[in-house]
Coordinates of C-alpha atoms and ligand atoms in Angstrom, one line a residue:
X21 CA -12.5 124.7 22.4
X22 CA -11.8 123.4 18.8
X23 CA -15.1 122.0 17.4
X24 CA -14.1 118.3 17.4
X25 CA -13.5 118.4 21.1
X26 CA -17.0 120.0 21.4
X27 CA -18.2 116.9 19.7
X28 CA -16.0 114.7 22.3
X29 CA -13.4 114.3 19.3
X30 CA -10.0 115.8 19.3
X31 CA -6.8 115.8 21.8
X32 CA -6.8 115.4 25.2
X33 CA -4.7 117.4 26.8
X34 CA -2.1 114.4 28.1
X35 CA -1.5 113.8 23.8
X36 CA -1.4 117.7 23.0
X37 CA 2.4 117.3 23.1
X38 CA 2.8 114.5 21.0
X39 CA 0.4 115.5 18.3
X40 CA 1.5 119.3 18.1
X41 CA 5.6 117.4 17.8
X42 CA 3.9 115.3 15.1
X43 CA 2.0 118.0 13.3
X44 CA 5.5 119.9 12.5
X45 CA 7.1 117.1 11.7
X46 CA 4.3 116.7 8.9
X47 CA 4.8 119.9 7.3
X48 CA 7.9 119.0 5.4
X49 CA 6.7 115.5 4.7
X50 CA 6.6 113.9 1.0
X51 CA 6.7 111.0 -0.6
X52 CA 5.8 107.1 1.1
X53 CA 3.1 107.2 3.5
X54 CA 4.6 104.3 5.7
X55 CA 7.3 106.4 6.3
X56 CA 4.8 109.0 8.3
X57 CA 5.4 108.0 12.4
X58 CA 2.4 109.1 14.3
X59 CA 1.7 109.3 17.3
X60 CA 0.8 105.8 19.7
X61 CA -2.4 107.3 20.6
X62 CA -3.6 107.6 16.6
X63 CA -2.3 104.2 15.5
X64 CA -5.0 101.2 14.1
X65 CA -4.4 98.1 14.4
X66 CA -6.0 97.0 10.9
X67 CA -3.7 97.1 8.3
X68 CA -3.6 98.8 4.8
X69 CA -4.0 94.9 3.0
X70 CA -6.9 94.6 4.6
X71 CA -8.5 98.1 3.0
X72 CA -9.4 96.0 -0.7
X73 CA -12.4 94.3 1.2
X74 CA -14.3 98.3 1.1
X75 CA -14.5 97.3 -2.8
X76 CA -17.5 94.2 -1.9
X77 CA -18.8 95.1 1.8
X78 CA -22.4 95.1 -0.1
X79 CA -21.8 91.8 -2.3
X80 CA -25.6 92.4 -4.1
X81 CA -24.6 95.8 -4.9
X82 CA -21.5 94.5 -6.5
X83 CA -22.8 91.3 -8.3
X84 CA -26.1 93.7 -9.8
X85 CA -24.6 94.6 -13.1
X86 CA -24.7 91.0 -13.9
X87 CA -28.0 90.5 -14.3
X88 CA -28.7 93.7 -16.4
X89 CA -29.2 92.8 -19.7
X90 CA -29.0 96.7 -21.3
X91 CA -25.4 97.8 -21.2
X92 CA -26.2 101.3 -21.0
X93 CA -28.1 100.6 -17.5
X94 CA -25.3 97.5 -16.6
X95 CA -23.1 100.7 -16.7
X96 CA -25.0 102.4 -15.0
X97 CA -25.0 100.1 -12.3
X98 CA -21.5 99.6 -11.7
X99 CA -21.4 103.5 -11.7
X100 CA -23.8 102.9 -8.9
X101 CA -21.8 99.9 -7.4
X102 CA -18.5 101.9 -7.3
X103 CA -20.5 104.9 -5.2
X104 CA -21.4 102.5 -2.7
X105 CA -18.0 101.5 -1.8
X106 CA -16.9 105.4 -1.4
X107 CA -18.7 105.1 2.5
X108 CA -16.5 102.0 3.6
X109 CA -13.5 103.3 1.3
X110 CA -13.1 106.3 3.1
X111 CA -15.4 107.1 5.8
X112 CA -15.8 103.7 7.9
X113 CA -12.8 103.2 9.7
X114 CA -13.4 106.1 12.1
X115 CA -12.8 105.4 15.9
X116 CA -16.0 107.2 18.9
X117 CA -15.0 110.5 17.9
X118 CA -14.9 110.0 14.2
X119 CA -10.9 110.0 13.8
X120 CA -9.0 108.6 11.0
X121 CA -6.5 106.2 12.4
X122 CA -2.5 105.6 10.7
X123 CA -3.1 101.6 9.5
X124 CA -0.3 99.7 9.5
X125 CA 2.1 99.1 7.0
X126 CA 1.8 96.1 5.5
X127 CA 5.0 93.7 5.0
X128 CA 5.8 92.2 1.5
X129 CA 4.1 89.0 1.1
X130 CA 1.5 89.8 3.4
X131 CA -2.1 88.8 2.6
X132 CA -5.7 88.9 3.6
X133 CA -8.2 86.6 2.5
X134 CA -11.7 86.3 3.2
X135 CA -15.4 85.5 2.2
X136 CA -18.6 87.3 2.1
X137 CA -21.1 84.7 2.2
X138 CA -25.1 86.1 1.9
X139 CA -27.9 86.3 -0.4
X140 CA -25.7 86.8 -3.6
X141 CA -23.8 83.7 -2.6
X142 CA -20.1 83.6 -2.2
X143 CA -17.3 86.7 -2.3
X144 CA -14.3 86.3 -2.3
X145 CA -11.2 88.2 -1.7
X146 CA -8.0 87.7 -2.2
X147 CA -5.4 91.0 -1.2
X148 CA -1.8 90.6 -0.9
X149 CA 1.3 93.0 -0.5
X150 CA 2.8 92.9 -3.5
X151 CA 5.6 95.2 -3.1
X152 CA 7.2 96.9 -0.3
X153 CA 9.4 99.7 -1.6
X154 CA 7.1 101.2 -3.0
X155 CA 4.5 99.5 -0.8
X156 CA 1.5 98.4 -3.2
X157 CA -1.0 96.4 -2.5
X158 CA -2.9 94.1 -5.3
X159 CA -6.6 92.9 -4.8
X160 CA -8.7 90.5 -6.8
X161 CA -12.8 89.8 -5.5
X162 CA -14.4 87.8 -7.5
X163 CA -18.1 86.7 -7.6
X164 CA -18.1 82.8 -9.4
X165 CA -22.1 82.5 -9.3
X166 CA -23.0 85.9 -10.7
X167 CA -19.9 85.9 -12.9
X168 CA -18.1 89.4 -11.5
X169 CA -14.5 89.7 -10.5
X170 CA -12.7 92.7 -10.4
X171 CA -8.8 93.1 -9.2
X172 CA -6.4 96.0 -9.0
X173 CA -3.8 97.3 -7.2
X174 CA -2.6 100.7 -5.5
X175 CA 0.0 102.8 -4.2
X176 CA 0.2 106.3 -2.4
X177 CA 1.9 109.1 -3.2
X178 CA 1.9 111.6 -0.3
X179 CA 2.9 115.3 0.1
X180 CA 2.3 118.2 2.3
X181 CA 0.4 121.4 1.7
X182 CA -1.9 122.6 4.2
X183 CA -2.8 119.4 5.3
X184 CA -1.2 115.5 4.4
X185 CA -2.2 115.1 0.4
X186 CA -2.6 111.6 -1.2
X187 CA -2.3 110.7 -4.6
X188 CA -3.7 107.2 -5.5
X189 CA -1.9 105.9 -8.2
X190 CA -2.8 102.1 -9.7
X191 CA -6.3 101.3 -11.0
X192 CA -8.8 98.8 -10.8
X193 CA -11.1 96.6 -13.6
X194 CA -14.3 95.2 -13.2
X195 CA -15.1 92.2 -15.3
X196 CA -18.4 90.7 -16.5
X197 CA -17.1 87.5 -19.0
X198 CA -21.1 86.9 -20.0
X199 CA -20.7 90.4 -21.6
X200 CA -17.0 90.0 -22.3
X201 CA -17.2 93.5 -20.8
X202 CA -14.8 95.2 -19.4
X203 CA -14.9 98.3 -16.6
X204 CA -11.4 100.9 -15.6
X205 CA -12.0 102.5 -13.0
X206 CA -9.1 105.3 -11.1
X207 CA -9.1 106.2 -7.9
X208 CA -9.7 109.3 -6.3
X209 CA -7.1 111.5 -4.8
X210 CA -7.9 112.5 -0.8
X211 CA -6.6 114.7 1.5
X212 CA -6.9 115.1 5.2
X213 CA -9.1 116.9 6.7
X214 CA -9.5 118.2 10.8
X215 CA -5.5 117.7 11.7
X216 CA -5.4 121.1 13.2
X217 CA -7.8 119.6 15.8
X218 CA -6.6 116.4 16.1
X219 CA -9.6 114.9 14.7
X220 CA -8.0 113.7 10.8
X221 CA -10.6 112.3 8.6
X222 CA -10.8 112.0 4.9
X223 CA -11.9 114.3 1.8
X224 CA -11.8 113.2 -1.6
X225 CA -10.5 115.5 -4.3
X226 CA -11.0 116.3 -8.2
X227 CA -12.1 113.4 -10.0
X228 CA -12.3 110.0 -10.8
X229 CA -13.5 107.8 -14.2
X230 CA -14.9 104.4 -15.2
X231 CA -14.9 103.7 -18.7
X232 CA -15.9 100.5 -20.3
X233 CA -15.7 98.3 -23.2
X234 CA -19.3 98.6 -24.1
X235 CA -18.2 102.5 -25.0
X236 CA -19.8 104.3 -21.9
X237 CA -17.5 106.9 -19.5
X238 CA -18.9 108.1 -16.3
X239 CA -17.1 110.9 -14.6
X240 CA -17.2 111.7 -10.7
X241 CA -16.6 115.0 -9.6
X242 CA -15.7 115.2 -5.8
X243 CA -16.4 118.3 -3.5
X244 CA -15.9 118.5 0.5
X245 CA -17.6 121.1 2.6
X246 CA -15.9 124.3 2.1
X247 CA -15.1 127.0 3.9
X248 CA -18.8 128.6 2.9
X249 CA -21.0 126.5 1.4
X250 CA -20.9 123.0 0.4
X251 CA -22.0 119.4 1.8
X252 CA -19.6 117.1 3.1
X253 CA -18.4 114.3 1.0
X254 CA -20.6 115.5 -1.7
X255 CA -20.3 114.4 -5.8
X256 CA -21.7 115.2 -9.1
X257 CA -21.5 111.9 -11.5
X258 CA -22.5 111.9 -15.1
X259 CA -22.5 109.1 -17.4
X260 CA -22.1 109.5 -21.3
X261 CA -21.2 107.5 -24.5
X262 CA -16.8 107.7 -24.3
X263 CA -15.8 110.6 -26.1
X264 CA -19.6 112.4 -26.3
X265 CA -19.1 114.3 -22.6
X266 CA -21.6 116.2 -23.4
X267 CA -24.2 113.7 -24.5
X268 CA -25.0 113.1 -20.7
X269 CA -26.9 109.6 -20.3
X270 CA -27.4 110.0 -16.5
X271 CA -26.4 112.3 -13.9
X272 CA -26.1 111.7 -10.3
X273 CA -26.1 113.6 -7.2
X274 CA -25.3 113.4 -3.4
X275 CA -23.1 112.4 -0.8
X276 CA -21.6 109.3 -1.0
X277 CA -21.6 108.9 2.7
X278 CA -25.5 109.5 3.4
X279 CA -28.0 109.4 -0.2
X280 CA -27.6 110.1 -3.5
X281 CA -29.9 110.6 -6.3
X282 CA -29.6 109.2 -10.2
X283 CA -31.6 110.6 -13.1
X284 CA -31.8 110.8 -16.6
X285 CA -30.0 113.3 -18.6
X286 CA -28.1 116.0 -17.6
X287 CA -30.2 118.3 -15.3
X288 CA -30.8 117.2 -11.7
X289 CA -34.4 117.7 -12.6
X290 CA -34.5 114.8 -14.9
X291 CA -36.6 111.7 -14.1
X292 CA -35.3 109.6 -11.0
X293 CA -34.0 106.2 -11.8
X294 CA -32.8 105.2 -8.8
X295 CA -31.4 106.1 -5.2
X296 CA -29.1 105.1 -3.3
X297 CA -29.1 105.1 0.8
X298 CA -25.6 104.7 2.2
X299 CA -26.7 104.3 6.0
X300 CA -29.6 102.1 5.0
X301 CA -27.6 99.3 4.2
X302 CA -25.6 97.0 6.4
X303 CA -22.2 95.9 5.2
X304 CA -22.1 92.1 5.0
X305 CA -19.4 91.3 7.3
X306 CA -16.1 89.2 6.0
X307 CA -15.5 85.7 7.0
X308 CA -11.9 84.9 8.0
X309 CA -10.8 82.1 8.7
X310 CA -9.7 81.7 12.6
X311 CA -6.4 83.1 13.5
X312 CA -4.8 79.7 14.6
X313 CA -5.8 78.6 11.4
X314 CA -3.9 81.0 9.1
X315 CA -1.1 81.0 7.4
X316 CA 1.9 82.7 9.0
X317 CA 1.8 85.5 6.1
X318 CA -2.1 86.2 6.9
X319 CA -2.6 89.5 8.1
X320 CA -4.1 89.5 11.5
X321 CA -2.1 86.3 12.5
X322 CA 1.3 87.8 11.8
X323 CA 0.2 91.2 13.5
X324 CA -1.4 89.8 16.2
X325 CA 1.0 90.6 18.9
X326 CA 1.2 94.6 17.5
X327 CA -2.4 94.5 17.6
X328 CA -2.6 93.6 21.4
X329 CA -0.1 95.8 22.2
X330 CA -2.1 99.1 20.7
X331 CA -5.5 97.5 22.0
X332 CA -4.0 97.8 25.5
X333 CA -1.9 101.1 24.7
X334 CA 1.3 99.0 25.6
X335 CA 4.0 100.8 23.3
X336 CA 6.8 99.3 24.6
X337 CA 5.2 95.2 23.1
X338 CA 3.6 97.2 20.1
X339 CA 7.2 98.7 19.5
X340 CA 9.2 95.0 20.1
X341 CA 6.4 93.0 18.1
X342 CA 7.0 95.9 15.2
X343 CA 10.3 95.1 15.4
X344 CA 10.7 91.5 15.1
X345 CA 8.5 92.2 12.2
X346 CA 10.9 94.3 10.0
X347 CA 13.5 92.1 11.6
X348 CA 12.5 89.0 10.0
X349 CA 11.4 90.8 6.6
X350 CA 15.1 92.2 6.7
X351 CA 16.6 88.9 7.2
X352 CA 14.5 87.3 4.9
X353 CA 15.3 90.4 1.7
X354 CA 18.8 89.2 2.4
X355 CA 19.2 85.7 2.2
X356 CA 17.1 86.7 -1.2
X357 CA 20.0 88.9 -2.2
X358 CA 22.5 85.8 -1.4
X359 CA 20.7 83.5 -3.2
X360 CA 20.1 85.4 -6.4
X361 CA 16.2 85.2 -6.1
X362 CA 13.1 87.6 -5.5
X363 CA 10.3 87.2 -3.4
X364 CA 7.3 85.0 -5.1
X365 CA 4.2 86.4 -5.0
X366 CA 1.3 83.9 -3.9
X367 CA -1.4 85.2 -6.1
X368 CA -0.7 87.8 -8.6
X369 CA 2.5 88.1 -11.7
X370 CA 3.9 91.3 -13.5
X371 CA 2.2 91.7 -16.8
X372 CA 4.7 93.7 -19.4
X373 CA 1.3 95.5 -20.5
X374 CA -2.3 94.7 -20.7
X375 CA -4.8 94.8 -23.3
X376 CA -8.0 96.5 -20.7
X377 CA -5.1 99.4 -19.7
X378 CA -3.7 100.4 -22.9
X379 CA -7.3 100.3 -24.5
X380 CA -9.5 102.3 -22.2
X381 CA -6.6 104.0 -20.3
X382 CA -6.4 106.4 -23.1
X383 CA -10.0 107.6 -23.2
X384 CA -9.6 108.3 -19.5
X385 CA -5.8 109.8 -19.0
X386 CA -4.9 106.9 -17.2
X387 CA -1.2 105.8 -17.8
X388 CA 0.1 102.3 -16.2
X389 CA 2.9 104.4 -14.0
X390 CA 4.4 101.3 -13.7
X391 CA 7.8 102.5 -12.1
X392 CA 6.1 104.0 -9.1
X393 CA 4.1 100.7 -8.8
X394 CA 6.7 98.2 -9.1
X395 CA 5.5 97.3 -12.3
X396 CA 1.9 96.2 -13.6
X397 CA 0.0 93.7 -11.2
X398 CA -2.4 91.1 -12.7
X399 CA -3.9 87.9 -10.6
X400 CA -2.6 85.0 -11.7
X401 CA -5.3 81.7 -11.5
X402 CA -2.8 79.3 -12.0
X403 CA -0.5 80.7 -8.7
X404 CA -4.4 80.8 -7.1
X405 CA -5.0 77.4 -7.7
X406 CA -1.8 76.4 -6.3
X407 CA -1.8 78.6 -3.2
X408 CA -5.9 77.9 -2.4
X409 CA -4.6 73.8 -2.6
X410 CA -2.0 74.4 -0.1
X411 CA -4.4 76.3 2.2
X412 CA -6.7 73.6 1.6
X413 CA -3.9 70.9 2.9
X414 CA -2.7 73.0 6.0
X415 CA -6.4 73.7 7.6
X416 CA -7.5 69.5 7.4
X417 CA -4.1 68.7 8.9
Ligands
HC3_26 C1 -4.2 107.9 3.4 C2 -4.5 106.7 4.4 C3 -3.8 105.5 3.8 C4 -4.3 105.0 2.5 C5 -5.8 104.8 2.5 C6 -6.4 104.3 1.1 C7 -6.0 105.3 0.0 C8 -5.8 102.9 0.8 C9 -6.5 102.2 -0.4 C10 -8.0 102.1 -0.1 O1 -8.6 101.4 -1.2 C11 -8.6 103.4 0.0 C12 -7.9 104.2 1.1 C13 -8.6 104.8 2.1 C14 -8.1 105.6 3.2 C15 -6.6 106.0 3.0 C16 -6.0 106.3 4.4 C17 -6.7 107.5 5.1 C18 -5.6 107.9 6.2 C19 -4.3 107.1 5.8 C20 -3.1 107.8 6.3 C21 -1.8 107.0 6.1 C22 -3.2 108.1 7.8 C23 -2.6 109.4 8.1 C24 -2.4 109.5 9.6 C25 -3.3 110.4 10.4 C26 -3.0 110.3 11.8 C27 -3.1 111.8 9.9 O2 -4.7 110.0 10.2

């Protein structure tokens, strides 16, 4: 018995066939992750536009920085910020047994908007599709009250060694305008762990960066379990002025799915300055609007049918639903084509480059990849104001 099945996880023996016929297929597998078919009994219903709301499940955490008057400890605390979201990121979407679902793919256009409303006020989030070949999705959360906004976008890059191999490619930038301060941050690289068993869940791998305006650079360092030693989802951070790696400000220690431990200076003996629980506290949940009530492009409303379909394990609706889907999106690329014109995005424009990229980006290795990204993403207020006014029109009528 495979140790996931001891812990109730794994495959039963009616799906053996499927996921054995799906695991071979994997092993020569490269490139766009939406092209990866699983099997029905490992699909979710949640799709990828709706993974940018793991950036703000714990709206305080994320609105802290802003009232930290230091910038060495406001750094700090987005350090901190950006290791709380690593638990819903990458290790909240698990089923009973702890499984790692295929999302769906999300169609061009398609968006997912939302609010966290609690004790740090109002959240929101805007994520849309912004490109379907390659599929990227753009993100923008912003905090009006506390003054924080931060907006990205990301792609996947996926190849086969071992196990399935992601490489995250885009970026995302925190923003503080009462500090006209700036935060990059890259995105860690994963693989997939537990196939062999048929229970996949995520691993980060090698490292990720934030650098900031203010002239501080922390550096994550990701480590799994191991075949010896080794907890899972462990990390080693260390914060240090940009360029001065080895002038370390603060180090911090952990897993970034149960606690984690910051101190001062370099050595984990250091004085504590904080700690972090990661079970301790409950994600605020995200308000969206009813189904009836969204627009046609909104996530859930226009995968409604699919999502039935896999909630009842009826393939054959999941697979027409699906369908009708890429159907219309086929129909609708076309009549583009006849008519000279491209798709407009609701909330977010190419930028030819951008001042917070080709600044920081440097310091940290990060380059704007722009041709396996469609291009750079930036939100665009102006298309916001527009789009949110329409909303505003369609839910009084
Ligand atoms: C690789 C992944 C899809 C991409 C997911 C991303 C990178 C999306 C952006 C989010 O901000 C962070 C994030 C978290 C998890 C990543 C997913 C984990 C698994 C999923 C694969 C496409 C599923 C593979 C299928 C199977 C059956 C092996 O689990």
């Amino acid at each position: 018995m495979s140790p996931s099945e001891a812990e109730g996880g794994g495959v039963s023996a009616q799906n053996k066939g499927s996921w054995t016929a799906f695991l071979k297929s994997i092993a020569s597998f490269s490139g766009d992750l939406s092209s990866l078919t699983a099997p029905p009994f490992i699909l979710s219903s949640t799709s990828l536009v709706e993974f940018s709301s793991y950036w703000a499940e714990h709206p305080n955490v994320f609105v802290a920085p802003a009232h930290e008057k230091d910038p060495q400890k406001r750094a700090l605390l987005v350090l901190k910020w950006f290791l709380a979201t690593l638990k819903s990121q990458y290790a909240s979407r698990s089923d009973k047994f702890g499984n790692e679902k295929k999302p769906l793919n999300p169609f061009l256009g398609e968006l997912f908007l939302g609010k966290w409303v609690d004790s740090a006020g109002t959240t929101e989030l805007v994520s849309e599709q912004v490109s379907h070949h390659p599929p990227v999705t753009a993100y923008r959360i912003s905090n009006k009250e506390h003054g924080v906004y931060l907006e990205g976008y990301n792609a996947q890059k996926a190849s086969f060694s071992k196990t399935i191999n992601v490489r995250q490619i885009g970026h995302a930038l925190l923003t503080i305008p009462a500090y006209k301060e700036t935060y990059l941050i890259t995105l860690p690289n994963l693989h997939i762990e537990g196939l062999i068993f048929g229970a996949p869940f995520v691993e980060l791998n090698d490292k990720t960066y934030i650098t900031s305006s203010s002239g501080y650079t922390a550096k994550i360092d990701y480590s799994g379990r191991g075949w010896l030693s080794g907890k899972k989802n462990s990390f080693t951070a260390t914060m240090y002025p940009t360029g001065k790696e080895k002038e370390t400000l603060y180090s911090v220690n952990g897993q970034w799915t149960k606690t984690f431990e910051i101190g001062e200076g370099s050595s984990k003996h250091g004085k504590t300055v904080d700690m972090y629980d990661a079970e301790a506290l409950a994600p605020t949940p995200l308000a969206i609007a009813p189904i009836e009530e969204q627009d046609p492009m909104e996530s859930r409303r226009a995968w409604s049918k699919v999502a039935a379909g896999i909630a009842v394990g009826d393939m054959d609706t999941t697979g027409i639903e699906k369908t009708k889907i890429e159907v219309s999106q086929r129909e609708l690329r076309q009549n583009e084509k006849t008519e000279g014109r491209t798709w407009e995005r609701k909330y977010f424009k190419l930028v030819e480059d951008d001042y917070a990229l080709s600044t920081l980006g440097p310091t940290i290795g990060v380059l704007p990849e722009a041709d396996k990204t469609g291009g750079i993403w930036r939100f665009d207020e102006a298309k916001a104001k527009a789009a949110e006014a329409k909303r505003a029109i369609r839910t009084e009528v």
